[in-house]
Short mmCIF file of C-alpha atoms in Angstrom, two decimals:
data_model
loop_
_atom_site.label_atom_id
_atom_site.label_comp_id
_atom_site.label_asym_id
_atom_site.label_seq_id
_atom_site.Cartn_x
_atom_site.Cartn_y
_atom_site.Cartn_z
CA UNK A 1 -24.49 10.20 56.94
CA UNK A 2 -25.04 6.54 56.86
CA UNK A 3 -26.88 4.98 59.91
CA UNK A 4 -27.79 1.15 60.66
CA UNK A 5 -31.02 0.62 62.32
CA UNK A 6 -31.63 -1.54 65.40
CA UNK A 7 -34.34 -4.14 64.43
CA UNK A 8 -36.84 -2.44 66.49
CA UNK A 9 -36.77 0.84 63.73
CA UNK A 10 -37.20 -1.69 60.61
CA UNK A 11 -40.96 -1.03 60.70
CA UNK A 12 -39.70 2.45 59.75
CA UNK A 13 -38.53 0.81 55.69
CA UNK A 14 -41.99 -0.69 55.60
CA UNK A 15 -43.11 2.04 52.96
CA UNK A 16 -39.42 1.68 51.00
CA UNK A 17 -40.01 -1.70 50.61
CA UNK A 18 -43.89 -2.44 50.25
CA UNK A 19 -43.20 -0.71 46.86
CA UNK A 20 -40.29 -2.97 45.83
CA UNK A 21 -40.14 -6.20 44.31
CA UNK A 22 -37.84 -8.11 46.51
CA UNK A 23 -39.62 -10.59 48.96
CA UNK A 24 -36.10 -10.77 50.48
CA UNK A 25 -35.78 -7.19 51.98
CA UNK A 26 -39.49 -7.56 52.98
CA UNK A 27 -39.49 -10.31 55.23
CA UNK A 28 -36.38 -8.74 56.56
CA UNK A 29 -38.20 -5.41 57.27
CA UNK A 30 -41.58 -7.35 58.73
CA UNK A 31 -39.36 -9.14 61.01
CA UNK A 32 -39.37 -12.42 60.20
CA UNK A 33 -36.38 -13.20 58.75
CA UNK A 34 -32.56 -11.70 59.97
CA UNK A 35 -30.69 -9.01 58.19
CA UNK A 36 -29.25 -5.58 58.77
CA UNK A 37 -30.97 -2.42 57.51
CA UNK A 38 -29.10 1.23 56.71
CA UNK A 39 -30.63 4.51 55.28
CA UNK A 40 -29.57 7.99 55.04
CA UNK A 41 -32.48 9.14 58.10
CA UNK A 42 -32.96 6.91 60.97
CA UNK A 43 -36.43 8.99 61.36
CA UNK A 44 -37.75 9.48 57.97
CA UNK A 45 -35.51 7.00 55.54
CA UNK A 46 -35.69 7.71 51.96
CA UNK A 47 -33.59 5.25 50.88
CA UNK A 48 -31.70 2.14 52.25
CA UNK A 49 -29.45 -0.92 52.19
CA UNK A 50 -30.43 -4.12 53.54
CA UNK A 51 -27.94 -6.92 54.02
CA UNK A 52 -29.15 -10.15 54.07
CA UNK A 53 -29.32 -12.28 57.40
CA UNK A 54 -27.73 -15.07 55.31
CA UNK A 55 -25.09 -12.94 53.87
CA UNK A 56 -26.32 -13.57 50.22
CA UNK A 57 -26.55 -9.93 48.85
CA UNK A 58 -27.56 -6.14 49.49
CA UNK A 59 -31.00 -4.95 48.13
CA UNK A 60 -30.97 -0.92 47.66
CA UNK A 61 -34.77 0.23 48.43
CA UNK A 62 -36.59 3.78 48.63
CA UNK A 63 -35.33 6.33 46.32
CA UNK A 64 -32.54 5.81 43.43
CA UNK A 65 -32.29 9.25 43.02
CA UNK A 66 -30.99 10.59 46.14
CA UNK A 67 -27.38 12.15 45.57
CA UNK A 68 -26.25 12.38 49.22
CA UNK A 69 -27.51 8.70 50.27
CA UNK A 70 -25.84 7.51 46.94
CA UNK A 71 -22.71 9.28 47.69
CA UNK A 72 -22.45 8.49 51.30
CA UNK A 73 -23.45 4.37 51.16
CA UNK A 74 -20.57 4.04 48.31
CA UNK A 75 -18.48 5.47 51.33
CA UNK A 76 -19.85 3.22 53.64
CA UNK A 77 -19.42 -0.58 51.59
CA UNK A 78 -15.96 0.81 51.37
CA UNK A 79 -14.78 1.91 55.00
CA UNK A 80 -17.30 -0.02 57.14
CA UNK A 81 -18.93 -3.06 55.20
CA UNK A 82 -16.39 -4.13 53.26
CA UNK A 83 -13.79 -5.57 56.11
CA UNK A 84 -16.92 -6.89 57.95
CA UNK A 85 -18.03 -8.87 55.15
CA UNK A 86 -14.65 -10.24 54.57
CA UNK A 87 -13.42 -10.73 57.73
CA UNK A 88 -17.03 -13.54 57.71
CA UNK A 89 -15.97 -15.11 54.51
CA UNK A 90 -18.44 -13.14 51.81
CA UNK A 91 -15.77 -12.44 49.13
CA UNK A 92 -18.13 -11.03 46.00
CA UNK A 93 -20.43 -7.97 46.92
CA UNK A 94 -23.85 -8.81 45.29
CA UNK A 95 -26.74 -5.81 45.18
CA UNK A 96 -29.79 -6.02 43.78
CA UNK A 97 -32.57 -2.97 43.09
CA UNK A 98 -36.08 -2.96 44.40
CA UNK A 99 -36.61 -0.92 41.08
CA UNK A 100 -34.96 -1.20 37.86
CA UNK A 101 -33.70 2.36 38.09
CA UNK A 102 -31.26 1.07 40.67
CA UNK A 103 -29.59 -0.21 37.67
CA UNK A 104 -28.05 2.34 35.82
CA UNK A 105 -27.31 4.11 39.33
CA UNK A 106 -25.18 0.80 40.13
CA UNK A 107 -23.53 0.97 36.75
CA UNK A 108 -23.12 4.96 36.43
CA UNK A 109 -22.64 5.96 39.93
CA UNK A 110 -21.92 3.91 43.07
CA UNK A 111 -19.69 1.00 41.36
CA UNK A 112 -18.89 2.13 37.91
CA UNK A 113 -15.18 1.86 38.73
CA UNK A 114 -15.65 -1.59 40.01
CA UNK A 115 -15.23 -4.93 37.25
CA UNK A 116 -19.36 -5.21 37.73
CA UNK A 117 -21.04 -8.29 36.26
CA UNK A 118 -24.30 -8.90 35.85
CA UNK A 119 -26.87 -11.68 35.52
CA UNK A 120 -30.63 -12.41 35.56
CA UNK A 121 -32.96 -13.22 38.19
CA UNK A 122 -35.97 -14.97 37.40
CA UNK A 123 -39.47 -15.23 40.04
CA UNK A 124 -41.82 -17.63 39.26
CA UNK A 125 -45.36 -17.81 40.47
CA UNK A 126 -47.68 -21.31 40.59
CA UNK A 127 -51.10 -21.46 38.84
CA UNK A 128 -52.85 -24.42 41.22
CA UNK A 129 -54.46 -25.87 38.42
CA UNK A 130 -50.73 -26.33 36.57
CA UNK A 131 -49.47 -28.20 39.54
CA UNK A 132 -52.21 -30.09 39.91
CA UNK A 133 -51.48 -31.70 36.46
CA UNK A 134 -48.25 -32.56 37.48
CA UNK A 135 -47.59 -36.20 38.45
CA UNK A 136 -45.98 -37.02 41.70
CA UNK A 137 -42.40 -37.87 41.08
CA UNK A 138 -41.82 -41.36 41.60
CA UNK A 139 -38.60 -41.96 44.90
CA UNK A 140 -36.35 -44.62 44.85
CA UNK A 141 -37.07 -47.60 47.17
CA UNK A 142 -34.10 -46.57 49.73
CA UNK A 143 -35.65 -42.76 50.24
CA UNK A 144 -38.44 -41.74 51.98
CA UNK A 145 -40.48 -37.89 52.06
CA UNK A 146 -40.79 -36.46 55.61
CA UNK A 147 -41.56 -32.78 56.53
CA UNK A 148 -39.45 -31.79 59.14
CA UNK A 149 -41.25 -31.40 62.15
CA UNK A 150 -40.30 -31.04 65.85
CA UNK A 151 -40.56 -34.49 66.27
CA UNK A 152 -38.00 -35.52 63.47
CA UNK A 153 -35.38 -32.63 64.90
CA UNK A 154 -35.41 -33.86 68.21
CA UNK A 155 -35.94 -37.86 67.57
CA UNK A 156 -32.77 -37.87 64.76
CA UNK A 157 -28.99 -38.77 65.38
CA UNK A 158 -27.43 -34.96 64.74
CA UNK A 159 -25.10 -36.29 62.25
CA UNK A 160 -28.00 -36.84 59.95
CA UNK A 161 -29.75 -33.84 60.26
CA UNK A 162 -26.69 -31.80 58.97
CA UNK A 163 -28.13 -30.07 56.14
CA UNK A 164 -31.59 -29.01 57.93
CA UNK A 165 -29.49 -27.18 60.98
CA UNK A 166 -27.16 -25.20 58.19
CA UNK A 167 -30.31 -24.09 56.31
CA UNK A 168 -32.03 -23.06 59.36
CA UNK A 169 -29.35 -21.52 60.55
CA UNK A 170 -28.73 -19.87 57.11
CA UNK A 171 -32.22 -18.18 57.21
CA UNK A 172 -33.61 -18.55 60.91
CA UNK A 173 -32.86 -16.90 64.49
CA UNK A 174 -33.14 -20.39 65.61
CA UNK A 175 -34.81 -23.81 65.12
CA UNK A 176 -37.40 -22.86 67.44
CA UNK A 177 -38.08 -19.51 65.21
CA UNK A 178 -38.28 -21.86 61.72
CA UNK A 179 -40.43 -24.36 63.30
CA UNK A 180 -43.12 -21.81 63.96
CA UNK A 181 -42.46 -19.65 60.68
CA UNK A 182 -41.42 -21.64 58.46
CA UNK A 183 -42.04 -25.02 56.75
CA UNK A 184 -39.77 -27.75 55.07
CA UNK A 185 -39.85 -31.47 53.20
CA UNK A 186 -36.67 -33.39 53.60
CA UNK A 187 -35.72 -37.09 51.55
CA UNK A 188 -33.82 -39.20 53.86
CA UNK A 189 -32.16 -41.74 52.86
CA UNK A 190 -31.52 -44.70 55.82
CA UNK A 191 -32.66 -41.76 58.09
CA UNK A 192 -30.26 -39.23 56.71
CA UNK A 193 -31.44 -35.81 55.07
CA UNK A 194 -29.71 -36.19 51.60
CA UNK A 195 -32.24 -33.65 49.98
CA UNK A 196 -35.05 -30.65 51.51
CA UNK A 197 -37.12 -28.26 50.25
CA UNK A 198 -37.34 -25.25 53.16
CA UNK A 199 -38.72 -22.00 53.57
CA UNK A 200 -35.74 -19.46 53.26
CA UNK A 201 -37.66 -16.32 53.60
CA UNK A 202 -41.06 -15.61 54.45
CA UNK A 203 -43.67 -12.31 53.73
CA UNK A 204 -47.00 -12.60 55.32
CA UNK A 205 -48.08 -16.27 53.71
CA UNK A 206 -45.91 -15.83 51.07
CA UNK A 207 -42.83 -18.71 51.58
CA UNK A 208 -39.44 -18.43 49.48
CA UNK A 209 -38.48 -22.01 48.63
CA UNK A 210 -35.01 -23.34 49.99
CA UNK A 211 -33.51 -26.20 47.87
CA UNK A 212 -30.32 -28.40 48.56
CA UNK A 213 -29.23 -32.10 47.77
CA UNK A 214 -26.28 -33.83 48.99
CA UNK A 215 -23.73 -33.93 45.73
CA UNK A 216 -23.69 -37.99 46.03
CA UNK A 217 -27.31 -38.31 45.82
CA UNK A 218 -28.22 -35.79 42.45
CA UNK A 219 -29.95 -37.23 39.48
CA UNK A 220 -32.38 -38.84 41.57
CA UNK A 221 -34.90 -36.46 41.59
CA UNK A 222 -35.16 -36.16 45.22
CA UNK A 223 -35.43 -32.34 45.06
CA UNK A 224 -38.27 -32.44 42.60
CA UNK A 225 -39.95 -35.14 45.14
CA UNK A 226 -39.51 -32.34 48.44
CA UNK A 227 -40.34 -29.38 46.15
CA UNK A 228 -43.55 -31.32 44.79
CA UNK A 229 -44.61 -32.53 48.89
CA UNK A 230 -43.68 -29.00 49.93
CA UNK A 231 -46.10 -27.19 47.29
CA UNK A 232 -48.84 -29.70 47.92
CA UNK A 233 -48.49 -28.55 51.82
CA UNK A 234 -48.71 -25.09 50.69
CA UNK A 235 -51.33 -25.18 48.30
CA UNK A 236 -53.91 -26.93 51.26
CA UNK A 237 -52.97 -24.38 53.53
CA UNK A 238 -53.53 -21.33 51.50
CA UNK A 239 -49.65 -20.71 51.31
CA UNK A 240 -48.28 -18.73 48.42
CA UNK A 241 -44.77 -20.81 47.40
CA UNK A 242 -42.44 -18.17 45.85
CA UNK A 243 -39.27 -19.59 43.54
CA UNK A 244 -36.31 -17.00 43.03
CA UNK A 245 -33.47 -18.01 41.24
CA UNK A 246 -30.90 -17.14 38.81
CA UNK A 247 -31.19 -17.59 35.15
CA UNK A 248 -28.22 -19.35 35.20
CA UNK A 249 -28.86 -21.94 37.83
CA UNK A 250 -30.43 -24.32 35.23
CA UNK A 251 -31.34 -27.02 37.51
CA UNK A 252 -33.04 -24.73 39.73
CA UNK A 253 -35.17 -23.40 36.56
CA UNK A 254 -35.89 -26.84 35.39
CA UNK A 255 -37.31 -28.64 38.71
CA UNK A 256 -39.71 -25.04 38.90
CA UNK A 257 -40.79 -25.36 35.69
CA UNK A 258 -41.20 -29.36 35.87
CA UNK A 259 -43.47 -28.79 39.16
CA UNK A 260 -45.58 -26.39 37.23
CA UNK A 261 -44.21 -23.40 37.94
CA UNK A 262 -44.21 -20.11 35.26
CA UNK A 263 -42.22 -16.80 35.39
CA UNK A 264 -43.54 -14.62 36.26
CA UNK A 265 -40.83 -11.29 36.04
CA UNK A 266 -37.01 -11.16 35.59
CA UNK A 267 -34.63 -8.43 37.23
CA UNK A 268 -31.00 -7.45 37.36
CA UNK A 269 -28.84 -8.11 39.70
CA UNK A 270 -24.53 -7.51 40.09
CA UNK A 271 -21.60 -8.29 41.81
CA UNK A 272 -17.67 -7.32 42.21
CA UNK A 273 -15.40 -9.15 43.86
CA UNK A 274 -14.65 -7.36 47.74
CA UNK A 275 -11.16 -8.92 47.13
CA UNK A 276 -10.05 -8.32 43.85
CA UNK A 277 -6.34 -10.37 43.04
#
């Protein structure tokens, strides 16, 4: 049987995923960032499924090779996750292994009668001495760099603060919850956020970098110019900056590598659509 924790038994995954490789599922676990959390024992839990606060994927932890939980949670995404996550718009079921022998069990066992595609995930770590070889990026005359503080949330028109509130709300209980866990670089052009660079997820002093830019404003660089302020903030404050992203998310890969950043692994990851046509 298939149980969902209450946040206040997570601590109890904290072996299942201090083993893994997905900050993701252990900032979720620690605490610090939203998500839902089920195993096969609510006691002893020998493997699990997280779901994502932001509703961007499952990550399967603990033990690959447990028959009943692998029987039971294909049960589960079917009867009980599945209407949930589209009745809240999520309409392609991503999962992603804290071990690589999730991989064939995805593709042999829980979804092998699902269309499953699959891609590549690249992490990158930052050597200090790379980044510091990196020029600042030069910003147009009309932008500015800000890191968003209290005092920018509360002294900005709404309106032009858009694109902070989604991302904190994408990854944060609340604004109060980011500002003391998290940290973020916005561009603003005339005093409205057209590009950031935010902590999504957090581990310890490990941050998972955030990126957006408003579609009108691209080509500018303005994400390389928060990414580059938000790693120098980092690096003075003894702050590991993490970069996930997929292989094929090319401008993703190219500001990371163009701020200094290396891979550092690659993993799997796959998806079917919840509503097929």
């Amino acid at each position: 049987m298939i149980h969902e924790l209450e946040p206040a038994q997570f601590h109890r995954c904290r072996n299942l995923v201090n083993r893994g490789i997905n900050l993701e599922s252990k900032a979720i676990i620690a605490g610090m960032n939203p998500g839902r959390v089920f195993v096969d024992d609510v006691d002893h839990p020998r493997s699990g499924m997280i779901w994502q606060g932001n509703l961007d994927g499952f990550h399967f932890v603990g033990d690959s090779g447990n028959p009943a939980f692998n029987y039971e949670i294909r049960a589960y995404i079917d009867t009980i996750i599945t209407p949930q996550a589209v009745e809240l718009g999520v309409e392609w079921f991503e999962c992603l292994g804290d071990h690589p022998s999730w991989y064939r069990v995805f593709q042999e066992e829980l979804f092998a009668d699902r269309h499953l595609a699959g891609w590549n995930q690249y992490v990158y770590n930052l050597n200090p001495a790379d980044f510091r070889s990196i020029r600042r990026p030069e910003l147009g005359a009309d932008y500015e760099v800000q890191q968003v503080t209290m005092e920018l949330l509360r002294n900005h028109p709404m309106q032009h603060l858009e694109m902070i509130e989604a991302t904190i709300g994408e990854f944060w209980q609340s604004q109060e919850d980011f500002l003391e866990n998290g940290l973020g670089f916005c561009v603003l052009y005339h005093g409205q956020v057209v590009s950031l660079c935010m902590t999504g997820f957090r581990y310890r002093n490990i941050h998972a970098l955030d990126i957006k830019t408003m579609e009108s404003h691209r080509g500018n660089k303005l994400a390389q110019c928060a990414v580059y302020a938000m790693v120098e903030h980092c690096l003075r404050h003894d702050i590991i900056p993490y970069w996930d992203c997929s292989e094929g998310n090319l401008p993703s890969n190219g500001i990371a590598r163009r701020i200094g950043f290396q891979i550092e692994f690659a993993y799997e990851g796959y998806e079917f659509n919840l509503v097929p046509s």
